[in-house]
Amino acid sequence: MSLVQTEENVASLVEQLNFKQKVDRSLSLIETAWRAHGDGLVVANSLGKDSVAVWDLAKRVSPKIRGFIVTTRFKPPETVRFMEEEVARYPELQVFRSDAAISDRLYETGPDRCCELLKVIPTRRAIETMGVTCWVTGLRCTEGRTRVDFREVEERDRDLVKLNPILLWHEREVWQYLAIRRVPVNPLYAEGYRSLGCAPCTRITTDPNERAGRWVGTSKCGGECGIHTQPLKTG
Ligand code: SF4
């Protein structure tokens, strides 16, 4: 399989490949990386629809593949319950969180700092603790303005490959996959959410931009928590 290298290639493949071709491509990407990295390949599972699709794809490649979940004190109760169900179903999912002291309403006054403390630092810890050499994400290039510049295989950090196996999938194709495979999803989607995060920073939106409901009213609106944009190996 030829790996996409340019923004133009990514954009054209998003439209050219059909659903089955995209699923086969995703499975092949994970399988190739699994053969190269073995136990060093780990799935980052945010418990959103994209993550559970990638987790299901990975389990089809090998039931031995491990994963990690980064949770925070601000996750909605529905997400916490869903996380507990997923961990009970898949004990190979490890949970990481931060108990760092933070100022009240830091998510309003300093959302970047809040995400750094509660999401980015625990992600770095997960990668170090689990000996990760290849982390697999549910990132998709059609999700919003901040996600057009990614590739299926990246090495932004030294000695750490990042695999984005469903980069080319549309939102509709994720739901198509989850329905066909009968994959359980976070019940908040039934309420109308399209992109899930911490409770104070996530709203239901009808905006065409899937991530428009994230960090509404802050400089970070529709943006990123930082795990896809900041270095994850600092040592
Ligand atoms: S999503 Fe909001 S509450 Fe969660 S870590 Fe980021 S700023 Fe803090």
mmCIF file of C-alpha atoms and ligand atoms in Angstrom:
data_model
loop_
_atom_site.group_PDB
_atom_site.id
_atom_site.type_symbol
_atom_site.label_atom_id
_atom_site.label_comp_id
_atom_site.label_asym_id
_atom_site.label_seq_id
_atom_site.Cartn_x
_atom_site.Cartn_y
_atom_site.Cartn_z
ATOM 1 C CA MET A 1 0.000 0.000 0.000
ATOM 2 C CA SER A 2 1.281 3.444 -0.830
ATOM 3 C CA LEU A 3 1.142 5.808 2.106
ATOM 4 C CA VAL A 4 -0.327 9.242 1.511
ATOM 5 C CA GLN A 5 2.218 12.005 1.842
ATOM 6 C CA THR A 6 0.595 15.261 0.824
ATOM 7 C CA GLU A 7 -2.459 17.231 1.833
ATOM 8 C CA GLU A 8 -3.782 16.885 -1.746
ATOM 9 C CA ASN A 9 -3.396 13.097 -1.666
ATOM 10 C CA VAL A 10 -5.201 12.886 1.637
ATOM 11 C CA ALA A 11 -8.084 15.045 0.415
ATOM 12 C CA SER A 12 -8.518 13.112 -2.833
ATOM 13 C CA LEU A 13 -8.358 9.709 -1.138
ATOM 14 C CA VAL A 14 -11.069 10.806 1.298
ATOM 15 C CA GLU A 15 -13.405 11.190 -1.667
ATOM 16 C CA GLN A 16 -12.089 8.430 -3.982
ATOM 17 C CA LEU A 17 -12.087 5.426 -1.668
ATOM 18 C CA ASN A 18 -15.347 3.721 -0.822
ATOM 19 C CA PHE A 19 -16.300 2.501 2.642
ATOM 20 C CA LYS A 20 -14.946 -1.033 2.222
ATOM 21 C CA GLN A 21 -11.692 0.197 0.717
ATOM 22 C CA LYS A 22 -11.229 2.515 3.678
ATOM 23 C CA VAL A 23 -11.908 -0.263 6.206
ATOM 24 C CA ASP A 24 -9.474 -2.603 4.419
ATOM 25 C CA ARG A 25 -6.864 0.146 4.297
ATOM 26 C CA SER A 26 -7.273 0.841 8.029
ATOM 27 C CA LEU A 27 -6.931 -2.843 8.914
ATOM 28 C CA SER A 28 -3.858 -3.125 6.715
ATOM 29 C CA LEU A 29 -2.226 -0.074 8.316
ATOM 30 C CA ILE A 30 -2.769 -1.494 11.808
ATOM 31 C CA GLU A 31 -1.617 -4.966 10.792
ATOM 32 C CA THR A 32 1.595 -3.636 9.234
ATOM 33 C CA ALA A 33 2.345 -1.536 12.311
ATOM 34 C CA TRP A 34 1.491 -4.434 14.645
ATOM 35 C CA ARG A 35 3.969 -6.647 12.801
ATOM 36 C CA ALA A 36 6.646 -3.958 13.087
ATOM 37 C CA HIS A 37 6.029 -2.871 16.692
ATOM 38 C CA GLY A 38 4.389 -5.853 18.418
ATOM 39 C CA ASP A 39 3.498 -4.987 21.996
ATOM 40 C CA GLY A 40 4.897 -1.476 21.497
ATOM 41 C CA LEU A 41 1.776 -0.705 19.465
ATOM 42 C CA VAL A 42 -0.901 0.730 21.746
ATOM 43 C CA VAL A 43 -4.290 2.317 20.946
ATOM 44 C CA ALA A 44 -5.228 5.651 22.533
ATOM 45 C CA ASN A 45 -8.913 5.280 23.377
ATOM 46 C CA SER A 46 -10.745 8.517 24.211
ATOM 47 C CA LEU A 47 -14.070 6.642 24.387
ATOM 48 C CA GLY A 48 -15.467 8.708 21.514
ATOM 49 C CA LYS A 49 -16.982 7.171 18.386
ATOM 50 C CA ASP A 50 -13.714 7.353 16.424
ATOM 51 C CA SER A 51 -11.731 5.714 19.201
ATOM 52 C CA VAL A 52 -14.135 2.827 19.646
ATOM 53 C CA ALA A 53 -14.071 2.251 15.876
ATOM 54 C CA VAL A 54 -10.262 2.128 15.913
ATOM 55 C CA TRP A 55 -10.305 -0.087 18.991
ATOM 56 C CA ASP A 56 -12.611 -2.536 17.192
ATOM 57 C CA LEU A 57 -10.368 -2.494 14.098
ATOM 58 C CA ALA A 58 -7.306 -3.164 16.271
ATOM 59 C CA LYS A 59 -9.013 -6.058 18.053
ATOM 60 C CA ARG A 60 -9.747 -7.590 14.652
ATOM 61 C CA VAL A 61 -6.026 -7.440 13.857
ATOM 62 C CA SER A 62 -5.040 -8.991 17.197
ATOM 63 C CA PRO A 63 -6.943 -9.472 20.464
ATOM 64 C CA LYS A 64 -3.588 -8.941 22.210
ATOM 65 C CA ILE A 65 -3.336 -5.257 21.270
ATOM 66 C CA ARG A 66 -3.361 -3.021 24.357
ATOM 67 C CA GLY A 67 -4.822 0.425 24.840
ATOM 68 C CA PHE A 68 -4.914 3.366 27.214
ATOM 69 C CA ILE A 69 -7.598 5.809 28.265
ATOM 70 C CA VAL A 70 -6.805 9.278 29.584
ATOM 71 C CA THR A 71 -9.652 10.492 31.760
ATOM 72 C CA THR A 72 -10.129 13.687 33.777
ATOM 73 C CA ARG A 73 -12.108 14.829 36.828
ATOM 74 C CA PHE A 74 -14.396 16.735 34.432
ATOM 75 C CA LYS A 75 -15.644 13.851 32.296
ATOM 76 C CA PRO A 76 -19.460 13.568 32.182
ATOM 77 C CA PRO A 77 -20.922 10.736 34.329
ATOM 78 C CA GLU A 78 -22.130 8.979 31.162
ATOM 79 C CA THR A 79 -18.561 8.859 29.860
ATOM 80 C CA VAL A 80 -17.259 7.588 33.203
ATOM 81 C CA ARG A 81 -19.846 4.790 33.203
ATOM 82 C CA PHE A 82 -19.032 3.927 29.598
ATOM 83 C CA MET A 83 -15.330 3.864 30.493
ATOM 84 C CA GLU A 84 -15.992 1.439 33.354
ATOM 85 C CA GLU A 85 -17.956 -0.822 31.010
ATOM 86 C CA GLU A 86 -15.196 -0.748 28.386
ATOM 87 C CA VAL A 87 -12.462 -1.517 30.931
ATOM 88 C CA ALA A 88 -14.537 -4.406 32.318
ATOM 89 C CA ARG A 89 -14.932 -5.739 28.766
ATOM 90 C CA TYR A 90 -11.271 -5.159 27.866
ATOM 91 C CA PRO A 91 -8.953 -5.352 30.896
ATOM 92 C CA GLU A 92 -6.020 -4.620 28.561
ATOM 93 C CA LEU A 93 -7.195 -0.971 28.576
ATOM 94 C CA GLN A 94 -5.180 0.993 31.159
ATOM 95 C CA VAL A 95 -6.582 4.213 32.610
ATOM 96 C CA PHE A 96 -4.416 7.283 33.270
ATOM 97 C CA ARG A 97 -5.455 10.504 34.977
ATOM 98 C CA SER A 98 -3.940 13.479 36.751
ATOM 99 C CA ASP A 99 -4.771 14.565 40.300
ATOM 100 C CA ALA A 100 -2.776 17.796 39.959
ATOM 101 C CA ALA A 101 -4.138 20.752 41.933
ATOM 102 C CA ILE A 102 -5.591 23.312 39.555
ATOM 103 C CA SER A 103 -7.315 26.637 40.101
ATOM 104 C CA ASP A 104 -11.098 26.882 40.014
ATOM 105 C CA ARG A 105 -12.561 27.135 36.521
ATOM 106 C CA LEU A 106 -9.150 26.832 34.889
ATOM 107 C CA TYR A 107 -11.030 25.383 31.918
ATOM 108 C CA GLU A 108 -12.443 28.894 31.367
ATOM 109 C CA THR A 109 -9.489 31.052 32.277
ATOM 110 C CA GLY A 110 -6.740 28.840 30.869
ATOM 111 C CA PRO A 111 -8.101 25.908 28.858
ATOM 112 C CA ASP A 112 -4.735 25.231 27.214
ATOM 113 C CA ARG A 113 -3.078 24.892 30.625
ATOM 114 C CA CYS A 114 -5.982 22.787 31.907
ATOM 115 C CA CYS A 115 -5.673 20.377 28.962
ATOM 116 C CA GLU A 116 -1.901 20.312 29.342
ATOM 117 C CA LEU A 117 -2.183 19.254 32.981
ATOM 118 C CA LEU A 118 -5.144 16.905 32.707
ATOM 119 C CA LYS A 119 -4.701 15.389 29.255
ATOM 120 C CA VAL A 120 -1.273 15.924 27.698
ATOM 121 C CA ILE A 121 0.843 15.055 30.742
ATOM 122 C CA PRO A 122 -1.095 11.826 31.502
ATOM 123 C CA THR A 123 -0.805 10.888 27.811
ATOM 124 C CA ARG A 124 2.968 11.296 28.039
ATOM 125 C CA ARG A 125 2.908 9.141 31.179
ATOM 126 C CA ALA A 126 0.859 6.458 29.402
ATOM 127 C CA ILE A 127 3.313 6.350 26.511
ATOM 128 C CA GLU A 128 6.289 6.074 28.834
ATOM 129 C CA THR A 129 4.726 3.602 31.279
ATOM 130 C CA MET A 130 3.431 1.249 28.597
ATOM 131 C CA GLY A 131 6.636 1.302 26.537
ATOM 132 C CA VAL A 132 4.823 2.630 23.483
ATOM 133 C CA THR A 133 6.720 2.857 20.192
ATOM 134 C CA CYS A 134 3.617 3.302 18.015
ATOM 135 C CA TRP A 135 0.422 4.904 19.266
ATOM 136 C CA VAL A 136 -2.766 4.514 17.306
ATOM 137 C CA THR A 137 -5.368 7.277 17.283
ATOM 138 C CA GLY A 138 -8.882 7.915 15.974
ATOM 139 C CA LEU A 139 -7.968 11.221 14.376
ATOM 140 C CA ARG A 140 -9.799 12.052 11.121
ATOM 141 C CA CYS A 141 -8.932 14.795 8.638
ATOM 142 C CA THR A 142 -12.585 15.726 8.004
ATOM 143 C CA GLU A 143 -13.330 16.526 11.653
ATOM 144 C CA GLY A 144 -12.559 20.229 11.513
ATOM 145 C CA ARG A 145 -10.153 22.994 10.611
ATOM 146 C CA THR A 146 -7.426 21.795 12.972
ATOM 147 C CA ARG A 147 -7.235 18.286 11.516
ATOM 148 C CA VAL A 148 -6.478 18.758 7.833
ATOM 149 C CA ASP A 149 -2.712 18.651 8.175
ATOM 150 C CA PHE A 150 -2.200 15.119 9.463
ATOM 151 C CA ARG A 151 -0.975 11.938 7.714
ATOM 152 C CA GLU A 152 -1.805 8.295 8.251
ATOM 153 C CA VAL A 153 1.698 7.541 9.513
ATOM 154 C CA GLU A 154 3.657 10.250 11.300
ATOM 155 C CA GLU A 155 6.793 10.511 13.385
ATOM 156 C CA ARG A 156 6.598 13.903 15.053
ATOM 157 C CA ASP A 157 8.323 12.606 18.175
ATOM 158 C CA ARG A 158 11.626 10.772 17.944
ATOM 159 C CA ASP A 159 11.214 6.991 18.427
ATOM 160 C CA LEU A 160 7.440 7.294 18.507
ATOM 161 C CA VAL A 161 5.340 6.534 15.444
ATOM 162 C CA LYS A 162 1.810 7.870 15.359
ATOM 163 C CA LEU A 163 -0.673 5.887 13.323
ATOM 164 C CA ASN A 164 -3.976 7.496 12.283
ATOM 165 C CA PRO A 165 -5.652 4.519 10.572
ATOM 166 C CA ILE A 166 -9.065 6.153 10.026
ATOM 167 C CA LEU A 167 -7.652 9.496 8.909
ATOM 168 C CA LEU A 168 -9.582 9.246 5.607
ATOM 169 C CA TRP A 169 -12.976 8.311 7.051
ATOM 170 C CA HIS A 170 -15.995 10.611 6.979
ATOM 171 C CA GLU A 171 -18.122 10.987 10.110
ATOM 172 C CA ARG A 172 -20.867 9.028 8.324
ATOM 173 C CA GLU A 173 -18.469 6.137 7.630
ATOM 174 C CA VAL A 174 -17.567 5.902 11.309
ATOM 175 C CA TRP A 175 -21.244 5.500 12.205
ATOM 176 C CA GLN A 176 -21.668 3.056 9.304
ATOM 177 C CA TYR A 177 -18.816 0.933 10.674
ATOM 178 C CA LEU A 178 -20.069 1.053 14.273
ATOM 179 C CA ALA A 179 -23.597 0.063 13.201
ATOM 180 C CA ILE A 180 -22.451 -2.804 10.979
ATOM 181 C CA ARG A 181 -20.096 -4.124 13.671
ATOM 182 C CA ARG A 182 -22.605 -3.404 16.487
ATOM 183 C CA VAL A 183 -19.938 -1.624 18.524
ATOM 184 C CA PRO A 184 -21.286 -0.092 21.783
ATOM 185 C CA VAL A 185 -20.937 3.712 21.920
ATOM 186 C CA ASN A 186 -21.051 6.414 24.569
ATOM 187 C CA PRO A 187 -24.765 7.109 25.307
ATOM 188 C CA LEU A 188 -24.163 10.871 24.999
ATOM 189 C CA TYR A 189 -24.309 10.505 21.216
ATOM 190 C CA ALA A 190 -28.021 9.741 21.591
ATOM 191 C CA GLU A 191 -28.392 13.222 23.113
ATOM 192 C CA GLY A 192 -27.022 14.850 19.961
ATOM 193 C CA TYR A 193 -23.340 15.358 20.768
ATOM 194 C CA ARG A 194 -21.018 14.821 17.822
ATOM 195 C CA SER A 195 -17.611 15.235 19.475
ATOM 196 C CA LEU A 196 -17.134 14.386 23.148
ATOM 197 C CA GLY A 197 -14.792 15.826 25.754
ATOM 198 C CA CYS A 198 -14.951 17.129 29.307
ATOM 199 C CA ALA A 199 -18.395 18.355 30.465
ATOM 200 C CA PRO A 200 -17.587 22.081 30.855
ATOM 201 C CA CYS A 201 -15.977 22.218 27.407
ATOM 202 C CA THR A 202 -18.420 20.251 25.268
ATOM 203 C CA ARG A 203 -21.723 21.362 23.759
ATOM 204 C CA ILE A 204 -24.209 20.000 21.262
ATOM 205 C CA THR A 205 -23.812 21.750 17.921
ATOM 206 C CA THR A 206 -25.509 21.830 14.543
ATOM 207 C CA ASP A 207 -22.491 23.519 12.969
ATOM 208 C CA PRO A 208 -21.084 21.669 9.920
ATOM 209 C CA ASN A 209 -17.759 21.567 11.781
ATOM 210 C CA GLU A 210 -17.948 18.413 13.874
ATOM 211 C CA ARG A 211 -15.736 19.859 16.624
ATOM 212 C CA ALA A 212 -17.497 23.241 16.810
ATOM 213 C CA GLY A 213 -19.054 22.305 20.162
ATOM 214 C CA ARG A 214 -15.667 21.995 21.845
ATOM 215 C CA TRP A 215 -14.375 24.852 24.058
ATOM 216 C CA VAL A 216 -17.188 27.191 22.934
ATOM 217 C CA GLY A 217 -16.624 30.765 24.123
ATOM 218 C CA THR A 218 -12.862 30.378 24.574
ATOM 219 C CA SER A 219 -9.876 31.010 22.329
ATOM 220 C CA LYS A 220 -9.679 27.244 21.919
ATOM 221 C CA CYS A 221 -13.147 26.933 20.277
ATOM 222 C CA GLY A 222 -13.258 23.979 17.865
ATOM 223 C CA GLY A 223 -9.587 23.354 18.611
ATOM 224 C CA GLU A 224 -7.352 20.702 20.128
ATOM 225 C CA CYS A 225 -6.516 19.519 23.650
ATOM 226 C CA GLY A 226 -2.861 19.256 22.705
ATOM 227 C CA ILE A 227 -2.181 15.525 22.513
ATOM 228 C CA HIS A 228 -2.084 15.773 18.709
ATOM 229 C CA THR A 229 -0.056 18.979 18.563
ATOM 230 C CA GLN A 230 2.436 18.877 21.433
ATOM 231 C CA PRO A 231 5.530 16.672 21.848
ATOM 232 C CA LEU A 232 4.718 13.472 23.715
ATOM 233 C CA LYS A 233 8.256 12.311 24.308
ATOM 234 C CA THR A 234 10.064 14.953 26.273
ATOM 235 C CA GLY A 235 12.881 12.833 27.666
HETATM 236 S S1 SF4 B 1 -11.331 19.682 27.961
HETATM 237 FE FE1 SF4 B 1 -11.780 21.398 29.383
HETATM 238 S S2 SF4 B 1 -11.957 20.511 31.467
HETATM 239 FE FE2 SF4 B 1 -11.026 18.976 30.099
HETATM 240 S S3 SF4 B 1 -8.845 19.187 30.441
HETATM 241 FE FE3 SF4 B 1 -9.350 20.478 28.644
HETATM 242 S S4 SF4 B 1 -9.879 22.539 29.434
HETATM 243 FE FE4 SF4 B 1 -9.814 21.089 31.190
#
